[in-house]
């Protein structure tokens, strides 16, 4: 009974924080206090409770380092001209009839390169939504296409922090997971492209993007040399180099571009690495962000939710829910059970990291290999978290783009992949 009361109080705090606009990390800290208190009341000494928390945090220390390094990378890639060049080269391709499709594909590209849905939404996503407003394209449609593209790379990128987290908690090979994810994405990607192509044809627009490209070319040196960092990152990833070294290489190759191509000073580069990129002109404000500070909240969330995992593992807080999941798995496929758990975890947790940790905790004992479990998480909770209006996973990207919440209903890829996986798992006779 105490466990259910604690979980109920945690959900109430989370929902209350979202409704009040309080940063989720504070609600998660309150939840940590509640879970620690519950563990203490159940007979565990304070030292044992702290040990539980550390047991959950210890395995993800490497993830924390990667998060901070990715923050440096995204800040420097903005300042070095990498992201501005991608925008300037690609946006002119978005002709009126193809605009919605191009919005999806451009956001897919940027999200794969940066590995973050937040960064993609704040740069390419916000730019595409702004152009949509001037072209007469419904913001719900443009926002849905941008959100879907942002989550494409959030799921599958050589520097995706969610993919890194899934690999870490499941004890699987990161590059092997990327390879398996590539096998399940073809049909959902094609369906998404067709849907957005048809939508664009039915909703012709007018207008252009010359002013935006002019702003970027005036503020940055956009010679092809600025594309060196992503080329290096993907080349090293193809060679299966340790992912932390890949990210560091992306950082190191961007520093000379900042110094010698964009004319920044050493102190300015260091400031950008720590505090993020500051836009030089009003027309480039959408590119601001990144840096270590941009990842501090995420790092804190990962620490707190990992502490949850340690407590959940050594107490009975989730035993009742785990029993329901086990019973469900005898009637449906392991993927269907994981998807159901993912929906519940995403609705309750209000953020992607905690949803991943909870979904893993509740579905890790299903009858499947660790590699299959990792793929099921990638094809469920990583995406579903972006469809919860009160979750920071979907709410923050839409807010940064200036797109309405209704855009979630038009994020075709985020729906298409889980539906495709459900259909194929049953067709192959995996159902019980």
mmCIF file with all atom_site columns, N, CA, C and O in Angstrom, residues 107-131:
data_model
loop_
_atom_site.group_PDB
_atom_site.id
_atom_site.type_symbol
_atom_site.label_atom_id
_atom_site.label_alt_id
_atom_site.label_comp_id
_atom_site.label_asym_id
_atom_site.label_entity_id
_atom_site.label_seq_id
_atom_site.pdbx_PDB_ins_code
_atom_site.Cartn_x
_atom_site.Cartn_y
_atom_site.Cartn_z
_atom_site.occupancy
_atom_site.B_iso_or_equiv
_atom_site.pdbx_formal_charge
_atom_site.auth_seq_id
_atom_site.auth_comp_id
_atom_site.auth_asym_id
_atom_site.auth_atom_id
_atom_site.pdbx_PDB_model_num
ATOM 1   N N  . UNK A 1 107 ? 14.836 18.187 -41.170 1.00 0.00 ? 107 UNK A N  1
ATOM 2   C CA . UNK A 1 107 ? 14.918 17.950 -39.725 1.00 0.00 ? 107 UNK A CA 1
ATOM 3   C C  . UNK A 1 107 ? 15.489 16.560 -39.436 1.00 0.00 ? 107 UNK A C  1
ATOM 4   O O  . UNK A 1 107 ? 16.209 16.373 -38.443 1.00 0.00 ? 107 UNK A O  1
ATOM 5   N N  . UNK A 1 108 ? 15.188 15.576 -40.311 1.00 0.00 ? 108 UNK A N  1
ATOM 6   C CA . UNK A 1 108 ? 15.831 14.260 -40.189 1.00 0.00 ? 108 UNK A CA 1
ATOM 7   C C  . UNK A 1 108 ? 17.347 14.414 -40.304 1.00 0.00 ? 108 UNK A C  1
ATOM 8   O O  . UNK A 1 108 ? 18.111 13.855 -39.500 1.00 0.00 ? 108 UNK A O  1
ATOM 9   N N  . UNK A 1 109 ? 17.780 15.161 -41.309 1.00 0.00 ? 109 UNK A N  1
ATOM 10  C CA . UNK A 1 109 ? 19.210 15.342 -41.545 1.00 0.00 ? 109 UNK A CA 1
ATOM 11  C C  . UNK A 1 109 ? 19.898 16.011 -40.368 1.00 0.00 ? 109 UNK A C  1
ATOM 12  O O  . UNK A 1 109 ? 20.924 15.521 -39.867 1.00 0.00 ? 109 UNK A O  1
ATOM 13  N N  . UNK A 1 110 ? 19.335 17.115 -39.904 1.00 0.00 ? 110 UNK A N  1
ATOM 14  C CA . UNK A 1 110 ? 19.961 17.844 -38.793 1.00 0.00 ? 110 UNK A CA 1
ATOM 15  C C  . UNK A 1 110 ? 19.942 17.013 -37.521 1.00 0.00 ? 110 UNK A C  1
ATOM 16  O O  . UNK A 1 110 ? 20.917 17.006 -36.750 1.00 0.00 ? 110 UNK A O  1
ATOM 17  N N  . UNK A 1 111 ? 18.866 16.273 -37.279 1.00 0.00 ? 111 UNK A N  1
ATOM 18  C CA . UNK A 1 111 ? 18.797 15.473 -36.058 1.00 0.00 ? 111 UNK A CA 1
ATOM 19  C C  . UNK A 1 111 ? 19.787 14.315 -36.088 1.00 0.00 ? 111 UNK A C  1
ATOM 20  O O  . UNK A 1 111 ? 20.346 13.936 -35.048 1.00 0.00 ? 111 UNK A O  1
ATOM 21  N N  . UNK A 1 112 ? 20.027 13.733 -37.259 1.00 0.00 ? 112 UNK A N  1
ATOM 22  C CA . UNK A 1 112 ? 21.038 12.677 -37.365 1.00 0.00 ? 112 UNK A CA 1
ATOM 23  C C  . UNK A 1 112 ? 22.433 13.255 -37.127 1.00 0.00 ? 112 UNK A C  1
ATOM 24  O O  . UNK A 1 112 ? 23.286 12.639 -36.468 1.00 0.00 ? 112 UNK A O  1
ATOM 25  N N  . UNK A 1 113 ? 22.670 14.448 -37.640 1.00 0.00 ? 113 UNK A N  1
ATOM 26  C CA . UNK A 1 113 ? 23.990 15.080 -37.494 1.00 0.00 ? 113 UNK A CA 1
ATOM 27  C C  . UNK A 1 113 ? 24.233 15.529 -36.053 1.00 0.00 ? 113 UNK A C  1
ATOM 28  O O  . UNK A 1 113 ? 25.346 15.397 -35.531 1.00 0.00 ? 113 UNK A O  1
ATOM 29  N N  . UNK A 1 114 ? 23.192 16.057 -35.394 1.00 0.00 ? 114 UNK A N  1
ATOM 30  C CA . UNK A 1 114 ? 23.374 16.587 -34.042 1.00 0.00 ? 114 UNK A CA 1
ATOM 31  C C  . UNK A 1 114 ? 22.978 15.601 -32.949 1.00 0.00 ? 114 UNK A C  1
ATOM 32  O O  . UNK A 1 114 ? 23.413 15.745 -31.807 1.00 0.00 ? 114 UNK A O  1
ATOM 33  N N  . UNK A 1 115 ? 22.128 14.600 -33.279 1.00 0.00 ? 115 UNK A N  1
ATOM 34  C CA . UNK A 1 115 ? 21.725 13.605 -32.295 1.00 0.00 ? 115 UNK A CA 1
ATOM 35  C C  . UNK A 1 115 ? 20.759 14.111 -31.249 1.00 0.00 ? 115 UNK A C  1
ATOM 36  O O  . UNK A 1 115 ? 20.571 13.473 -30.213 1.00 0.00 ? 115 UNK A O  1
ATOM 37  N N  . UNK A 1 116 ? 20.116 15.245 -31.481 1.00 0.00 ? 116 UNK A N  1
ATOM 38  C CA . UNK A 1 116 ? 19.223 15.808 -30.474 1.00 0.00 ? 116 UNK A CA 1
ATOM 39  C C  . UNK A 1 116 ? 17.956 16.365 -31.095 1.00 0.00 ? 116 UNK A C  1
ATOM 40  O O  . UNK A 1 116 ? 18.015 17.136 -32.062 1.00 0.00 ? 116 UNK A O  1
ATOM 41  N N  . UNK A 1 117 ? 16.819 15.998 -30.541 1.00 0.00 ? 117 UNK A N  1
ATOM 42  C CA . UNK A 1 117 ? 15.551 16.545 -31.014 1.00 0.00 ? 117 UNK A CA 1
ATOM 43  C C  . UNK A 1 117 ? 15.404 18.003 -30.592 1.00 0.00 ? 117 UNK A C  1
ATOM 44  O O  . UNK A 1 117 ? 14.856 18.824 -31.333 1.00 0.00 ? 117 UNK A O  1
ATOM 45  N N  . UNK A 1 118 ? 15.894 18.342 -29.392 1.00 0.00 ? 118 UNK A N  1
ATOM 46  C CA . UNK A 1 118 ? 15.793 19.715 -28.909 1.00 0.00 ? 118 UNK A CA 1
ATOM 47  C C  . UNK A 1 118 ? 16.577 20.669 -29.808 1.00 0.00 ? 118 UNK A C  1
ATOM 48  O O  . UNK A 1 118 ? 16.084 21.715 -30.213 1.00 0.00 ? 118 UNK A O  1
ATOM 49  N N  . UNK A 1 119 ? 17.830 20.298 -30.114 1.00 0.00 ? 119 UNK A N  1
ATOM 50  C CA . UNK A 1 119 ? 18.663 21.148 -30.950 1.00 0.00 ? 119 UNK A CA 1
ATOM 51  C C  . UNK A 1 119 ? 18.108 21.280 -32.351 1.00 0.00 ? 119 UNK A C  1
ATOM 52  O O  . UNK A 1 119 ? 18.153 22.359 -32.953 1.00 0.00 ? 119 UNK A O  1
ATOM 53  N N  . UNK A 1 120 ? 17.574 20.190 -32.895 1.00 0.00 ? 120 UNK A N  1
ATOM 54  C CA . UNK A 1 120 ? 16.985 20.223 -34.238 1.00 0.00 ? 120 UNK A CA 1
ATOM 55  C C  . UNK A 1 120 ? 15.766 21.129 -34.262 1.00 0.00 ? 120 UNK A C  1
ATOM 56  O O  . UNK A 1 120 ? 15.590 21.939 -35.169 1.00 0.00 ? 120 UNK A O  1
ATOM 57  N N  . UNK A 1 121 ? 14.916 20.999 -33.253 1.00 0.00 ? 121 UNK A N  1
ATOM 58  C CA . UNK A 1 121 ? 13.715 21.826 -33.196 1.00 0.00 ? 121 UNK A CA 1
ATOM 59  C C  . UNK A 1 121 ? 14.056 23.296 -33.065 1.00 0.00 ? 121 UNK A C  1
ATOM 60  O O  . UNK A 1 121 ? 13.418 24.154 -33.691 1.00 0.00 ? 121 UNK A O  1
ATOM 61  N N  . UNK A 1 122 ? 15.080 23.591 -32.262 1.00 0.00 ? 122 UNK A N  1
ATOM 62  C CA . UNK A 1 122 ? 15.446 24.990 -32.022 1.00 0.00 ? 122 UNK A CA 1
ATOM 63  C C  . UNK A 1 122 ? 16.148 25.625 -33.206 1.00 0.00 ? 122 UNK A C  1
ATOM 64  O O  . UNK A 1 122 ? 16.218 26.860 -33.286 1.00 0.00 ? 122 UNK A O  1
ATOM 65  N N  . UNK A 1 123 ? 16.669 24.840 -34.127 1.00 0.00 ? 123 UNK A N  1
ATOM 66  C CA . UNK A 1 123 ? 17.378 25.401 -35.285 1.00 0.00 ? 123 UNK A CA 1
ATOM 67  C C  . UNK A 1 123 ? 16.552 25.194 -36.553 1.00 0.00 ? 123 UNK A C  1
ATOM 68  O O  . UNK A 1 123 ? 15.775 26.047 -36.947 1.00 0.00 ? 123 UNK A O  1
ATOM 69  N N  . UNK A 1 124 ? 16.722 24.057 -37.194 1.00 0.00 ? 124 UNK A N  1
ATOM 70  C CA . UNK A 1 124 ? 16.026 23.795 -38.448 1.00 0.00 ? 124 UNK A CA 1
ATOM 71  C C  . UNK A 1 124 ? 14.511 23.804 -38.266 1.00 0.00 ? 124 UNK A C  1
ATOM 72  O O  . UNK A 1 124 ? 13.765 24.325 -39.116 1.00 0.00 ? 124 UNK A O  1
ATOM 73  N N  . UNK A 1 125 ? 14.027 23.236 -37.150 1.00 0.00 ? 125 UNK A N  1
ATOM 74  C CA . UNK A 1 125 ? 12.584 23.193 -36.922 1.00 0.00 ? 125 UNK A CA 1
ATOM 75  C C  . UNK A 1 125 ? 11.973 24.574 -36.822 1.00 0.00 ? 125 UNK A C  1
ATOM 76  O O  . UNK A 1 125 ? 10.950 24.864 -37.462 1.00 0.00 ? 125 UNK A O  1
ATOM 77  N N  . UNK A 1 126 ? 12.581 25.440 -36.009 1.00 0.00 ? 126 UNK A N  1
ATOM 78  C CA . UNK A 1 126 ? 12.023 26.781 -35.849 1.00 0.00 ? 126 UNK A CA 1
ATOM 79  C C  . UNK A 1 126 ? 12.106 27.576 -37.143 1.00 0.00 ? 126 UNK A C  1
ATOM 80  O O  . UNK A 1 126 ? 11.208 28.372 -37.457 1.00 0.00 ? 126 UNK A O  1
ATOM 81  N N  . UNK A 1 127 ? 13.162 27.360 -37.910 1.00 0.00 ? 127 UNK A N  1
ATOM 82  C CA . UNK A 1 127 ? 13.301 28.049 -39.198 1.00 0.00 ? 127 UNK A CA 1
ATOM 83  C C  . UNK A 1 127 ? 12.203 27.601 -40.163 1.00 0.00 ? 127 UNK A C  1
ATOM 84  O O  . UNK A 1 127 ? 11.557 28.414 -40.818 1.00 0.00 ? 127 UNK A O  1
ATOM 85  N N  . UNK A 1 128 ? 11.978 26.284 -40.253 1.00 0.00 ? 128 UNK A N  1
ATOM 86  C CA . UNK A 1 128 ? 10.958 25.763 -41.173 1.00 0.00 ? 128 UNK A CA 1
ATOM 87  C C  . UNK A 1 128 ? 9.561  26.223 -40.773 1.00 0.00 ? 128 UNK A C  1
ATOM 88  O O  . UNK A 1 128 ? 8.736  26.562 -41.637 1.00 0.00 ? 128 UNK A O  1
ATOM 89  N N  . UNK A 1 129 ? 9.280  26.243 -39.472 1.00 0.00 ? 129 UNK A N  1
ATOM 90  C CA . UNK A 1 129 ? 7.960  26.695 -39.020 1.00 0.00 ? 129 UNK A CA 1
ATOM 91  C C  . UNK A 1 129 ? 7.783  28.181 -39.318 1.00 0.00 ? 129 UNK A C  1
ATOM 92  O O  . UNK A 1 129 ? 6.688  28.628 -39.704 1.00 0.00 ? 129 UNK A O  1
ATOM 93  N N  . UNK A 1 130 ? 8.858  28.948 -39.155 1.00 0.00 ? 130 UNK A N  1
ATOM 94  C CA . UNK A 1 130 ? 8.773  30.376 -39.471 1.00 0.00 ? 130 UNK A CA 1
ATOM 95  C C  . UNK A 1 130 ? 8.496  30.593 -40.954 1.00 0.00 ? 130 UNK A C  1
ATOM 96  O O  . UNK A 1 130 ? 7.678  31.440 -41.334 1.00 0.00 ? 130 UNK A O  1
ATOM 97  N N  . UNK A 1 131 ? 9.183  29.831 -41.813 1.00 0.00 ? 131 UNK A N  1
ATOM 98  C CA . UNK A 1 131 ? 8.949  29.931 -43.256 1.00 0.00 ? 131 UNK A CA 1
ATOM 99  C C  . UNK A 1 131 ? 7.526  29.493 -43.585 1.00 0.00 ? 131 UNK A C  1
ATOM 100 O O  . UNK A 1 131 ? 6.846  30.096 -44.431 1.00 0.00 ? 131 UNK A O  1
#
